[in-house]
JSON list of C-alpha atoms in Angstrom, two decimals:
[
{"chain": "A", "resi": 671, "resn": "MET", "atom": "CA", "xyz": [94.32, 130.42, 98.40]},
{"chain": "A", "resi": 672, "resn": "PRO", "atom": "CA", "xyz": [96.98, 128.07, 96.98]},
{"chain": "A", "resi": 673, "resn": "VAL", "atom": "CA", "xyz": [95.64, 124.84, 95.47]},
{"chain": "A", "resi": 674, "resn": "ALA", "atom": "CA", "xyz": [96.94, 121.32, 96.14]},
{"chain": "A", "resi": 675, "resn": "ILE", "atom": "CA", "xyz": [96.09, 118.02, 94.44]},
{"chain": "A", "resi": 676, "resn": "ILE", "atom": "CA", "xyz": [96.59, 115.04, 96.75]},
{"chain": "A", "resi": 677, "resn": "THR", "atom": "CA", "xyz": [96.46, 111.48, 95.44]},
{"chain": "A", "resi": 678, "resn": "GLY", "atom": "CA", "xyz": [95.61, 108.62, 97.76]},
{"chain": "A", "resi": 679, "resn": "ALA", "atom": "CA", "xyz": [93.61, 111.16, 99.74]},
{"chain": "A", "resi": 680, "resn": "GLY", "atom": "CA", "xyz": [90.88, 108.83, 100.95]},
{"chain": "A", "resi": 681, "resn": "SER", "atom": "CA", "xyz": [92.80, 107.50, 103.96]},
{"chain": "A", "resi": 682, "resn": "GLY", "atom": "CA", "xyz": [96.13, 107.35, 105.76]},
{"chain": "A", "resi": 683, "resn": "ILE", "atom": "CA", "xyz": [98.92, 109.74, 104.85]},
{"chain": "A", "resi": 684, "resn": "GLY", "atom": "CA", "xyz": [96.95, 111.42, 102.07]},
{"chain": "A", "resi": 685, "resn": "ARG", "atom": "CA", "xyz": [94.05, 112.18, 104.37]},
{"chain": "A", "resi": 686, "resn": "ALA", "atom": "CA", "xyz": [96.32, 113.55, 107.10]},
{"chain": "A", "resi": 687, "resn": "VAL", "atom": "CA", "xyz": [98.14, 115.81, 104.63]},
{"chain": "A", "resi": 688, "resn": "ALA", "atom": "CA", "xyz": [94.84, 117.05, 103.18]},
{"chain": "A", "resi": 689, "resn": "VAL", "atom": "CA", "xyz": [93.51, 117.98, 106.62]},
{"chain": "A", "resi": 690, "resn": "GLU", "atom": "CA", "xyz": [96.77, 119.72, 107.54]},
{"chain": "A", "resi": 691, "resn": "LEU", "atom": "CA", "xyz": [96.92, 121.73, 104.31]},
{"chain": "A", "resi": 692, "resn": "ALA", "atom": "CA", "xyz": [93.28, 122.78, 104.61]},
{"chain": "A", "resi": 693, "resn": "GLY", "atom": "CA", "xyz": [94.00, 123.99, 108.13]},
{"chain": "A", "resi": 694, "resn": "ARG", "atom": "CA", "xyz": [96.82, 126.14, 106.73]},
{"chain": "A", "resi": 695, "resn": "GLY", "atom": "CA", "xyz": [94.53, 127.80, 104.21]},
{"chain": "A", "resi": 696, "resn": "TRP", "atom": "CA", "xyz": [95.03, 125.64, 101.14]},
{"chain": "A", "resi": 697, "resn": "ASP", "atom": "CA", "xyz": [92.24, 124.63, 98.76]},
{"chain": "A", "resi": 698, "resn": "ILE", "atom": "CA", "xyz": [92.51, 120.87, 98.30]},
{"chain": "A", "resi": 699, "resn": "VAL", "atom": "CA", "xyz": [91.61, 118.50, 95.47]},
{"chain": "A", "resi": 700, "resn": "LEU", "atom": "CA", "xyz": [91.23, 114.96, 96.73]},
{"chain": "A", "resi": 701, "resn": "ALA", "atom": "CA", "xyz": [92.00, 112.05, 94.40]},
{"chain": "A", "resi": 702, "resn": "GLY", "atom": "CA", "xyz": [91.54, 108.34, 95.04]},
{"chain": "A", "resi": 703, "resn": "ARG", "atom": "CA", "xyz": [89.60, 105.32, 93.90]},
{"chain": "A", "resi": 704, "resn": "ARG", "atom": "CA", "xyz": [86.90, 105.33, 96.61]},
{"chain": "A", "resi": 705, "resn": "ALA", "atom": "CA", "xyz": [84.47, 108.24, 96.50]},
{"chain": "A", "resi": 706, "resn": "GLU", "atom": "CA", "xyz": [83.29, 107.60, 100.06]},
{"chain": "A", "resi": 707, "resn": "GLY", "atom": "CA", "xyz": [86.82, 107.87, 101.44]},
{"chain": "A", "resi": 708, "resn": "LEU", "atom": "CA", "xyz": [87.39, 111.14, 99.61]},
{"chain": "A", "resi": 709, "resn": "GLU", "atom": "CA", "xyz": [84.11, 112.58, 100.89]},
{"chain": "A", "resi": 710, "resn": "GLU", "atom": "CA", "xyz": [85.07, 111.65, 104.45]},
{"chain": "A", "resi": 711, "resn": "THR", "atom": "CA", "xyz": [88.43, 113.39, 104.03]},
{"chain": "A", "resi": 712, "resn": "ALA", "atom": "CA", "xyz": [86.66, 116.50, 102.73]},
{"chain": "A", "resi": 713, "resn": "ARG", "atom": "CA", "xyz": [84.37, 116.43, 105.76]},
{"chain": "A", "resi": 714, "resn": "LEU", "atom": "CA", "xyz": [87.31, 116.14, 108.16]},
{"chain": "A", "resi": 715, "resn": "ALA", "atom": "CA", "xyz": [89.20, 118.93, 106.37]},
{"chain": "A", "resi": 716, "resn": "GLY", "atom": "CA", "xyz": [86.18, 121.22, 106.29]},
{"chain": "A", "resi": 717, "resn": "ARG", "atom": "CA", "xyz": [86.38, 121.56, 102.51]},
{"chain": "A", "resi": 718, "resn": "GLY", "atom": "CA", "xyz": [87.78, 119.91, 99.40]},
{"chain": "A", "resi": 719, "resn": "LEU", "atom": "CA", "xyz": [86.93, 118.86, 95.87]},
{"chain": "A", "resi": 720, "resn": "ALA", "atom": "CA", "xyz": [86.61, 115.07, 95.74]},
{"chain": "A", "resi": 721, "resn": "VAL", "atom": "CA", "xyz": [87.47, 113.57, 92.34]},
{"chain": "A", "resi": 722, "resn": "PRO", "atom": "CA", "xyz": [87.42, 109.75, 92.16]},
{"chain": "A", "resi": 723, "resn": "THR", "atom": "CA", "xyz": [90.52, 108.86, 90.16]},
{"chain": "A", "resi": 724, "resn": "ASP", "atom": "CA", "xyz": [92.48, 105.85, 88.95]},
{"chain": "A", "resi": 725, "resn": "VAL", "atom": "CA", "xyz": [96.02, 107.25, 88.83]},
{"chain": "A", "resi": 726, "resn": "SER", "atom": "CA", "xyz": [97.18, 104.41, 86.59]},
{"chain": "A", "resi": 727, "resn": "ASN", "atom": "CA", "xyz": [94.76, 105.52, 83.86]},
{"chain": "A", "resi": 728, "resn": "ALA", "atom": "CA", "xyz": [95.84, 108.49, 81.74]},
{"chain": "A", "resi": 729, "resn": "ALA", "atom": "CA", "xyz": [92.30, 109.62, 80.92]},
{"chain": "A", "resi": 730, "resn": "SER", "atom": "CA", "xyz": [91.28, 109.50, 84.58]},
{"chain": "A", "resi": 731, "resn": "VAL", "atom": "CA", "xyz": [94.33, 111.56, 85.59]},
{"chain": "A", "resi": 732, "resn": "ALA", "atom": "CA", "xyz": [93.65, 114.11, 82.85]},
{"chain": "A", "resi": 733, "resn": "ALA", "atom": "CA", "xyz": [90.07, 114.43, 84.11]},
{"chain": "A", "resi": 734, "resn": "LEU", "atom": "CA", "xyz": [91.36, 115.02, 87.66]},
{"chain": "A", "resi": 735, "resn": "PHE", "atom": "CA", "xyz": [93.54, 117.93, 86.60]},
{"chain": "A", "resi": 736, "resn": "ALA", "atom": "CA", "xyz": [90.83, 119.35, 84.36]},
{"chain": "A", "resi": 737, "resn": "ALA", "atom": "CA", "xyz": [88.41, 119.32, 87.31]},
{"chain": "A", "resi": 738, "resn": "ALA", "atom": "CA", "xyz": [90.96, 121.04, 89.55]},
{"chain": "A", "resi": 739, "resn": "LYS", "atom": "CA", "xyz": [91.64, 123.78, 87.01]},
{"chain": "A", "resi": 740, "resn": "ALA", "atom": "CA", "xyz": [87.92, 124.27, 86.32]},
{"chain": "A", "resi": 741, "resn": "GLU", "atom": "CA", "xyz": [87.18, 124.65, 90.04]},
{"chain": "A", "resi": 742, "resn": "TYR", "atom": "CA", "xyz": [90.17, 126.71, 91.20]},
{"chain": "A", "resi": 743, "resn": "GLY", "atom": "CA", "xyz": [91.88, 128.08, 88.08]},
{"chain": "A", "resi": 744, "resn": "ARG", "atom": "CA", "xyz": [95.40, 126.91, 88.90]},
{"chain": "A", "resi": 745, "resn": "ILE", "atom": "CA", "xyz": [97.46, 124.18, 90.59]},
{"chain": "A", "resi": 746, "resn": "ASP", "atom": "CA", "xyz": [100.16, 125.11, 93.09]},
{"chain": "A", "resi": 747, "resn": "MET", "atom": "CA", "xyz": [101.12, 121.72, 94.44]},
{"chain": "A", "resi": 748, "resn": "LEU", "atom": "CA", "xyz": [100.85, 118.01, 93.64]},
{"chain": "A", "resi": 749, "resn": "PHE", "atom": "CA", "xyz": [101.40, 115.43, 96.37]},
{"chain": "A", "resi": 750, "resn": "ASN", "atom": "CA", "xyz": [102.06, 112.14, 94.55]},
{"chain": "A", "resi": 751, "resn": "ASN", "atom": "CA", "xyz": [101.03, 109.81, 97.35]},
{"chain": "A", "resi": 752, "resn": "ALA", "atom": "CA", "xyz": [98.82, 107.00, 96.01]},
{"chain": "A", "resi": 753, "resn": "GLY", "atom": "CA", "xyz": [100.38, 103.57, 96.38]},
{"chain": "A", "resi": 754, "resn": "THR", "atom": "CA", "xyz": [99.82, 99.86, 96.74]},
{"chain": "A", "resi": 755, "resn": "ASN", "atom": "CA", "xyz": [101.86, 96.77, 97.60]},
{"chain": "A", "resi": 756, "resn": "THR", "atom": "CA", "xyz": [101.99, 93.00, 97.24]},
{"chain": "A", "resi": 757, "resn": "PRO", "atom": "CA", "xyz": [102.01, 90.43, 100.06]},
{"chain": "A", "resi": 758, "resn": "ALA", "atom": "CA", "xyz": [105.45, 89.84, 101.61]},
{"chain": "A", "resi": 759, "resn": "VAL", "atom": "CA", "xyz": [106.06, 86.49, 99.92]},
{"chain": "A", "resi": 760, "resn": "PRO", "atom": "CA", "xyz": [108.90, 85.07, 97.80]},
{"chain": "A", "resi": 761, "resn": "PHE", "atom": "CA", "xyz": [109.19, 87.05, 94.57]},
{"chain": "A", "resi": 762, "resn": "GLU", "atom": "CA", "xyz": [108.79, 84.04, 92.30]},
{"chain": "A", "resi": 763, "resn": "THR", "atom": "CA", "xyz": [105.35, 83.28, 93.73]},
{"chain": "A", "resi": 764, "resn": "LEU", "atom": "CA", "xyz": [103.82, 86.63, 92.72]},
{"chain": "A", "resi": 765, "resn": "THR", "atom": "CA", "xyz": [101.61, 86.75, 89.66]},
{"chain": "A", "resi": 766, "resn": "ALA", "atom": "CA", "xyz": [102.38, 88.96, 86.70]},
{"chain": "A", "resi": 767, "resn": "GLU", "atom": "CA", "xyz": [99.11, 90.77, 87.40]},
{"chain": "A", "resi": 768, "resn": "ALA", "atom": "CA", "xyz": [100.16, 91.62, 90.96]},
{"chain": "A", "resi": 769, "resn": "LEU", "atom": "CA", "xyz": [103.52, 92.94, 89.77]},
{"chain": "A", "resi": 770, "resn": "SER", "atom": "CA", "xyz": [101.90, 95.01, 87.03]},
{"chain": "A", "resi": 771, "resn": "GLU", "atom": "CA", "xyz": [99.43, 96.58, 89.47]},
{"chain": "A", "resi": 772, "resn": "VAL", "atom": "CA", "xyz": [102.19, 97.76, 91.80]},
{"chain": "A", "resi": 773, "resn": "ILE", "atom": "CA", "xyz": [104.13, 99.36, 88.96]},
{"chain": "A", "resi": 774, "resn": "ALA", "atom": "CA", "xyz": [100.96, 100.88, 87.48]},
{"chain": "A", "resi": 775, "resn": "VAL", "atom": "CA", "xyz": [99.86, 102.55, 90.73]},
{"chain": "A", "resi": 776, "resn": "ASN", "atom": "CA", "xyz": [103.22, 103.34, 92.34]},
{"chain": "A", "resi": 777, "resn": "LEU", "atom": "CA", "xyz": [105.21, 104.46, 89.30]},
{"chain": "A", "resi": 778, "resn": "THR", "atom": "CA", "xyz": [103.04, 104.95, 86.21]},
{"chain": "A", "resi": 779, "resn": "GLY", "atom": "CA", "xyz": [100.51, 106.87, 88.34]},
{"chain": "A", "resi": 780, "resn": "PRO", "atom": "CA", "xyz": [103.03, 109.42, 89.64]},
{"chain": "A", "resi": 781, "resn": "LEU", "atom": "CA", "xyz": [104.46, 109.78, 86.13]},
{"chain": "A", "resi": 782, "resn": "LEU", "atom": "CA", "xyz": [101.02, 110.54, 84.69]},
{"chain": "A", "resi": 783, "resn": "CYS", "atom": "CA", "xyz": [100.15, 112.94, 87.51]},
{"chain": "A", "resi": 784, "resn": "ALA", "atom": "CA", "xyz": [103.49, 114.72, 87.28]},
{"chain": "A", "resi": 785, "resn": "ARG", "atom": "CA", "xyz": [103.09, 115.10, 83.53]},
{"chain": "A", "resi": 786, "resn": "GLU", "atom": "CA", "xyz": [99.73, 116.85, 83.98]},
{"chain": "A", "resi": 787, "resn": "ALA", "atom": "CA", "xyz": [101.08, 118.96, 86.84]},
{"chain": "A", "resi": 788, "resn": "VAL", "atom": "CA", "xyz": [104.12, 120.13, 84.89]},
{"chain": "A", "resi": 789, "resn": "ALA", "atom": "CA", "xyz": [101.99, 121.09, 81.90]},
{"chain": "A", "resi": 790, "resn": "ALA", "atom": "CA", "xyz": [99.58, 123.05, 84.11]},
{"chain": "A", "resi": 791, "resn": "MET", "atom": "CA", "xyz": [102.32, 124.74, 86.14]},
{"chain": "A", "resi": 792, "resn": "LYS", "atom": "CA", "xyz": [104.24, 125.81, 83.04]},
{"chain": "A", "resi": 793, "resn": "ALA", "atom": "CA", "xyz": [101.12, 127.28, 81.42]},
{"chain": "A", "resi": 794, "resn": "GLN", "atom": "CA", "xyz": [99.60, 129.14, 84.37]},
{"chain": "A", "resi": 795, "resn": "GLU", "atom": "CA", "xyz": [100.28, 132.72, 85.41]},
{"chain": "A", "resi": 796, "resn": "PRO", "atom": "CA", "xyz": [102.21, 133.20, 87.57]},
{"chain": "A", "resi": 797, "resn": "GLN", "atom": "CA", "xyz": [104.16, 130.22, 86.36]},
{"chain": "A", "resi": 798, "resn": "GLY", "atom": "CA", "xyz": [105.35, 127.48, 88.68]},
{"chain": "A", "resi": 799, "resn": "GLY", "atom": "CA", "xyz": [104.39, 125.24, 91.57]},
{"chain": "A", "resi": 800, "resn": "ARG", "atom": "CA", "xyz": [105.67, 122.34, 93.64]},
{"chain": "A", "resi": 801, "resn": "ILE", "atom": "CA", "xyz": [105.59, 118.55, 93.24]},
{"chain": "A", "resi": 802, "resn": "ILE", "atom": "CA", "xyz": [106.14, 116.37, 96.32]},
{"chain": "A", "resi": 803, "resn": "ASN", "atom": "CA", "xyz": [106.66, 112.65, 95.71]},
{"chain": "A", "resi": 804, "resn": "ASN", "atom": "CA", "xyz": [106.10, 110.03, 98.40]},
{"chain": "A", "resi": 805, "resn": "GLY", "atom": "CA", "xyz": [109.16, 107.88, 97.90]},
{"chain": "A", "resi": 806, "resn": "SER", "atom": "CA", "xyz": [109.17, 105.66, 101.04]},
{"chain": "A", "resi": 807, "resn": "VAL", "atom": "CA", "xyz": [112.36, 104.53, 102.74]},
{"chain": "A", "resi": 808, "resn": "SER", "atom": "CA", "xyz": [112.11, 101.56, 100.36]},
{"chain": "A", "resi": 809, "resn": "ALA", "atom": "CA", "xyz": [113.38, 103.97, 97.71]},
{"chain": "A", "resi": 810, "resn": "TYR", "atom": "CA", "xyz": [116.86, 103.11, 99.00]},
{"chain": "A", "resi": 811, "resn": "GLY", "atom": "CA", "xyz": [116.51, 100.42, 101.72]},
{"chain": "A", "resi": 812, "resn": "PRO", "atom": "CA", "xyz": [114.48, 97.35, 100.71]},
{"chain": "A", "resi": 813, "resn": "ARG", "atom": "CA", "xyz": [112.60, 95.10, 103.08]},
{"chain": "A", "resi": 814, "resn": "PRO", "atom": "CA", "xyz": [112.69, 91.32, 102.62]},
{"chain": "A", "resi": 815, "resn": "HIS", "atom": "CA", "xyz": [110.18, 90.09, 100.02]},
{"chain": "A", "resi": 816, "resn": "SER", "atom": "CA", "xyz": [109.46, 93.55, 98.60]},
{"chain": "A", "resi": 817, "resn": "VAL", "atom": "CA", "xyz": [110.90, 93.43, 95.08]},
{"chain": "A", "resi": 818, "resn": "ALA", "atom": "CA", "xyz": [107.96, 95.01, 93.22]},
{"chain": "A", "resi": 819, "resn": "TYR", "atom": "CA", "xyz": [107.36, 97.77, 95.78]},
{"chain": "A", "resi": 820, "resn": "THR", "atom": "CA", "xyz": [111.06, 98.55, 96.13]},
{"chain": "A", "resi": 821, "resn": "ALA", "atom": "CA", "xyz": [111.57, 98.67, 92.37]},
{"chain": "A", "resi": 822, "resn": "SER", "atom": "CA", "xyz": [108.62, 101.06, 92.01]},
{"chain": "A", "resi": 823, "resn": "LYS", "atom": "CA", "xyz": [109.96, 103.35, 94.73]},
{"chain": "A", "resi": 824, "resn": "HIS", "atom": "CA", "xyz": [113.45, 103.39, 93.25]},
{"chain": "A", "resi": 825, "resn": "GLY", "atom": "CA", "xyz": [111.66, 104.56, 90.11]},
{"chain": "A", "resi": 826, "resn": "ILE", "atom": "CA", "xyz": [110.18, 107.46, 92.09]},
{"chain": "A", "resi": 827, "resn": "THR", "atom": "CA", "xyz": [113.71, 108.60, 92.92]},
{"chain": "A", "resi": 828, "resn": "GLY", "atom": "CA", "xyz": [114.51, 108.65, 89.20]},
{"chain": "A", "resi": 829, "resn": "LEU", "atom": "CA", "xyz": [111.32, 110.61, 88.55]},
{"chain": "A", "resi": 830, "resn": "THR", "atom": "CA", "xyz": [112.22, 113.13, 91.25]},
{"chain": "A", "resi": 831, "resn": "LYS", "atom": "CA", "xyz": [115.77, 113.67, 90.02]},
{"chain": "A", "resi": 832, "resn": "SER", "atom": "CA", "xyz": [114.69, 114.04, 86.40]},
{"chain": "A", "resi": 833, "resn": "LEU", "atom": "CA", "xyz": [111.92, 116.49, 87.26]},
{"chain": "A", "resi": 834, "resn": "ILE", "atom": "CA", "xyz": [114.30, 118.60, 89.35]},
{"chain": "A", "resi": 835, "resn": "LEU", "atom": "CA", "xyz": [116.54, 118.89, 86.29]},
{"chain": "A", "resi": 836, "resn": "ASP", "atom": "CA", "xyz": [113.80, 119.56, 83.73]},
{"chain": "A", "resi": 837, "resn": "CYS", "atom": "CA", "xyz": [111.56, 121.88, 85.77]},
{"chain": "A", "resi": 838, "resn": "ARG", "atom": "CA", "xyz": [113.87, 124.21, 87.67]},
{"chain": "A", "resi": 839, "resn": "TYR", "atom": "CA", "xyz": [113.79, 127.01, 85.08]},
{"chain": "A", "resi": 840, "resn": "PHE", "atom": "CA", "xyz": [109.99, 127.08, 85.07]},
{"chain": "A", "resi": 841, "resn": "GLY", "atom": "CA", "xyz": [109.49, 127.88, 88.74]},
{"chain": "A", "resi": 842, "resn": "ILE", "atom": "CA", "xyz": [108.58, 124.27, 89.53]},
{"chain": "A", "resi": 843, "resn": "SER", "atom": "CA", "xyz": [110.33, 122.76, 92.55]},
{"chain": "A", "resi": 844, "resn": "VAL", "atom": "CA", "xyz": [110.32, 119.01, 93.07]},
{"chain": "A", "resi": 845, "resn": "CYS", "atom": "CA", "xyz": [111.09, 117.01, 96.18]},
{"chain": "A", "resi": 846, "resn": "GLN", "atom": "CA", "xyz": [110.81, 113.51, 97.56]},
{"chain": "A", "resi": 847, "resn": "VAL", "atom": "CA", "xyz": [109.85, 112.53, 101.09]},
{"chain": "A", "resi": 848, "resn": "ASP", "atom": "CA", "xyz": [111.02, 109.06, 102.11]},
{"chain": "A", "resi": 849, "resn": "ILE", "atom": "CA", "xyz": [108.67, 107.94, 104.88]},
{"chain": "A", "resi": 850, "resn": "GLY", "atom": "CA", "xyz": [109.28, 105.19, 107.39]},
{"chain": "A", "resi": 851, "resn": "ASN", "atom": "CA", "xyz": [106.42, 103.63, 109.36]},
{"chain": "A", "resi": 852, "resn": "ALA", "atom": "CA", "xyz": [103.80, 106.33, 109.65]},
{"chain": "A", "resi": 853, "resn": "ALA", "atom": "CA", "xyz": [101.00, 105.12, 111.93]},
{"chain": "A", "resi": 854, "resn": "THR", "atom": "CA", "xyz": [98.20, 104.27, 109.49]},
{"chain": "A", "resi": 855, "resn": "ALA", "atom": "CA", "xyz": [96.09, 101.17, 108.86]},
{"chain": "A", "resi": 856, "resn": "ARG", "atom": "CA", "xyz": [98.65, 100.06, 106.28]},
{"chain": "A", "resi": 857, "resn": "THR", "atom": "CA", "xyz": [101.38, 99.79, 108.93]},
{"chain": "A", "resi": 858, "resn": "ASP", "atom": "CA", "xyz": [99.32, 98.05, 111.63]},
{"chain": "A", "resi": 859, "resn": "ARG", "atom": "CA", "xyz": [101.28, 94.88, 110.90]},
{"chain": "A", "resi": 860, "resn": "MET", "atom": "CA", "xyz": [104.42, 96.54, 112.25]},
{"chain": "A", "resi": 861, "resn": "SER", "atom": "CA", "xyz": [103.04, 96.16, 115.78]},
{"chain": "A", "resi": 862, "resn": "GLN", "atom": "CA", "xyz": [102.69, 92.40, 115.23]},
{"chain": "A", "resi": 863, "resn": "GLY", "atom": "CA", "xyz": [106.24, 91.87, 113.97]},
{"chain": "A", "resi": 864, "resn": "VAL", "atom": "CA", "xyz": [107.62, 91.97, 110.42]},
{"chain": "A", "resi": 865, "resn": "PRO", "atom": "CA", "xyz": [110.58, 90.24, 108.70]},
{"chain": "A", "resi": 866, "resn": "GLN", "atom": "CA", "xyz": [113.98, 91.90, 109.13]},
{"chain": "A", "resi": 867, "resn": "ALA", "atom": "CA", "xyz": [117.03, 91.92, 106.87]},
{"chain": "A", "resi": 868, "resn": "ASN", "atom": "CA", "xyz": [118.88, 89.53, 109.22]},
{"chain": "A", "resi": 869, "resn": "GLY", "atom": "CA", "xyz": [116.19, 86.86, 108.92]},
{"chain": "A", "resi": 870, "resn": "THR", "atom": "CA", "xyz": [114.46, 87.56, 112.22]},
{"chain": "A", "resi": 871, "resn": "THR", "atom": "CA", "xyz": [110.99, 88.96, 112.87]},
{"chain": "A", "resi": 872, "resn": "ALA", "atom": "CA", "xyz": [110.62, 92.07, 115.03]},
{"chain": "A", "resi": 873, "resn": "ILE", "atom": "CA", "xyz": [108.08, 94.66, 116.09]},
{"chain": "A", "resi": 874, "resn": "GLU", "atom": "CA", "xyz": [108.90, 98.06, 114.59]},
{"chain": "A", "resi": 875, "resn": "PRO", "atom": "CA", "xyz": [108.08, 101.51, 116.00]},
{"chain": "A", "resi": 876, "resn": "ARG", "atom": "CA", "xyz": [105.68, 103.83, 114.18]},
{"chain": "A", "resi": 877, "resn": "MET", "atom": "CA", "xyz": [105.36, 107.61, 114.15]},
{"chain": "A", "resi": 878, "resn": "ASP", "atom": "CA", "xyz": [102.34, 109.88, 114.40]},
{"chain": "A", "resi": 879, "resn": "VAL", "atom": "CA", "xyz": [100.86, 110.49, 110.95]},
{"chain": "A", "resi": 880, "resn": "GLU", "atom": "CA", "xyz": [99.78, 114.04, 111.91]},
{"chain": "A", "resi": 881, "resn": "MET", "atom": "CA", "xyz": [103.41, 114.89, 112.64]},
{"chain": "A", "resi": 882, "resn": "LEU", "atom": "CA", "xyz": [104.35, 113.55, 109.21]},
{"chain": "A", "resi": 883, "resn": "ALA", "atom": "CA", "xyz": [101.59, 115.68, 107.66]},
{"chain": "A", "resi": 884, "resn": "ARG", "atom": "CA", "xyz": [103.06, 118.77, 109.29]},
{"chain": "A", "resi": 885, "resn": "HIS", "atom": "CA", "xyz": [106.44, 117.95, 107.74]},
{"chain": "A", "resi": 886, "resn": "ILE", "atom": "CA", "xyz": [104.96, 117.62, 104.25]},
{"chain": "A", "resi": 887, "resn": "ALA", "atom": "CA", "xyz": [102.84, 120.75, 104.66]},
{"chain": "A", "resi": 888, "resn": "GLY", "atom": "CA", "xyz": [105.97, 122.59, 105.77]},
{"chain": "A", "resi": 889, "resn": "LEU", "atom": "CA", "xyz": [107.65, 121.63, 102.50]},
{"chain": "A", "resi": 890, "resn": "ALA", "atom": "CA", "xyz": [104.59, 122.82, 100.60]},
{"chain": "A", "resi": 891, "resn": "ASP", "atom": "CA", "xyz": [104.66, 126.16, 102.42]},
{"chain": "A", "resi": 892, "resn": "LEU", "atom": "CA", "xyz": [108.31, 126.93, 101.57]},
{"chain": "A", "resi": 893, "resn": "PRO", "atom": "CA", "xyz": [108.96, 130.06, 99.48]},
{"chain": "A", "resi": 894, "resn": "ALA", "atom": "CA", "xyz": [108.88, 129.35, 95.75]},
{"chain": "A", "resi": 895, "resn": "GLU", "atom": "CA", "xyz": [112.63, 129.95, 95.43]},
{"chain": "A", "resi": 896, "resn": "VAL", "atom": "CA", "xyz": [113.50, 127.28, 98.05]},
{"chain": "A", "resi": 897, "resn": "MET", "atom": "CA", "xyz": [113.31, 123.48, 97.86]},
{"chain": "A", "resi": 898, "resn": "VAL", "atom": "CA", "xyz": [114.38, 120.42, 99.84]},
{"chain": "A", "resi": 899, "resn": "PRO", "atom": "CA", "xyz": [115.18, 117.83, 97.17]},
{"chain": "A", "resi": 900, "resn": "PHE", "atom": "CA", "xyz": [115.13, 114.79, 99.49]},
{"chain": "A", "resi": 901, "resn": "SER", "atom": "CA", "xyz": [114.17, 114.22, 103.11]},
{"chain": "A", "resi": 902, "resn": "THR", "atom": "CA", "xyz": [113.71, 111.09, 105.20]},
{"chain": "A", "resi": 903, "resn": "ILE", "atom": "CA", "xyz": [111.35, 111.04, 108.17]},
{"chain": "A", "resi": 904, "resn": "MET", "atom": "CA", "xyz": [110.97, 108.00, 110.42]},
{"chain": "A", "resi": 905, "resn": "PRO", "atom": "CA", "xyz": [110.95, 106.90, 114.06]},
{"chain": "A", "resi": 906, "resn": "THR", "atom": "CA", "xyz": [114.32, 107.35, 115.74]},
{"chain": "A", "resi": 907, "resn": "THR", "atom": "CA", "xyz": [114.52, 103.67, 116.65]},
{"chain": "A", "resi": 908, "resn": "MET", "atom": "CA", "xyz": [113.30, 102.27, 113.31]},
{"chain": "A", "resi": 909, "resn": "PRO", "atom": "CA", "xyz": [115.74, 99.51, 112.18]},
{"chain": "A", "resi": 910, "resn": "LEU", "atom": "CA", "xyz": [116.32, 100.97, 108.70]},
{"chain": "A", "resi": 911, "resn": "TYR", "atom": "CA", "xyz": [120.05, 101.54, 108.52]},
{"chain": "A", "resi": 912, "resn": "GLY", "atom": "CA", "xyz": [121.80, 98.25, 108.08]},
{"chain": "A", "resi": 913, "resn": "ARG", "atom": "CA", "xyz": [119.09, 96.59, 106.05]},
{"chain": "A", "resi": 914, "resn": "GLY", "atom": "CA", "xyz": [120.37, 97.71, 102.66]}
]
């Protein structure tokens, strides 16, 4: 079976992708800060190696990849999905600690995970694999009061482009999925109304997270010689275009 490492696997998008991949015959390695969330994902998926991980910590990430290789022998896919955010408040009111946490989890974490994945994928036989980065639509269209999150997700686009360039001759394909309003606990606030680029507040539509998981699993299941560098998936009526 192919082997996937999924960060942020204890809930939301990560959990949905883990369950979908397991249903398609993948072995899954579940990474996240809360052991209980990872164990629940493994139960829902019917299998999975749960490895509590702080993606912003290099030693913790190295231990995650070592555990995956010890259990399964290789790594075929990394889904860089773990993320966090700050409250939607004026930028100047955020603490330095809050800003640092967003960058550490949303950008440093994917960098550390990708570094381990590239090393493993280059060294294994047969060589290669796939890295899928969760970019978010904020990678190119910011929301009001989202400076730290938006900056981190623009960084993910740079990571994706650089990895595409550096990894293509080693059988490693890299892509970015920019997601808009998947229906998870994190987007519950959309149904209450959120600030818009024109200064108003409006309720925004959300899409089924299982449908999103099928899209990501479809990218993972592509033949090794094929990649989709960037894709955006969101509700048809989401008010994204026009906000930036």
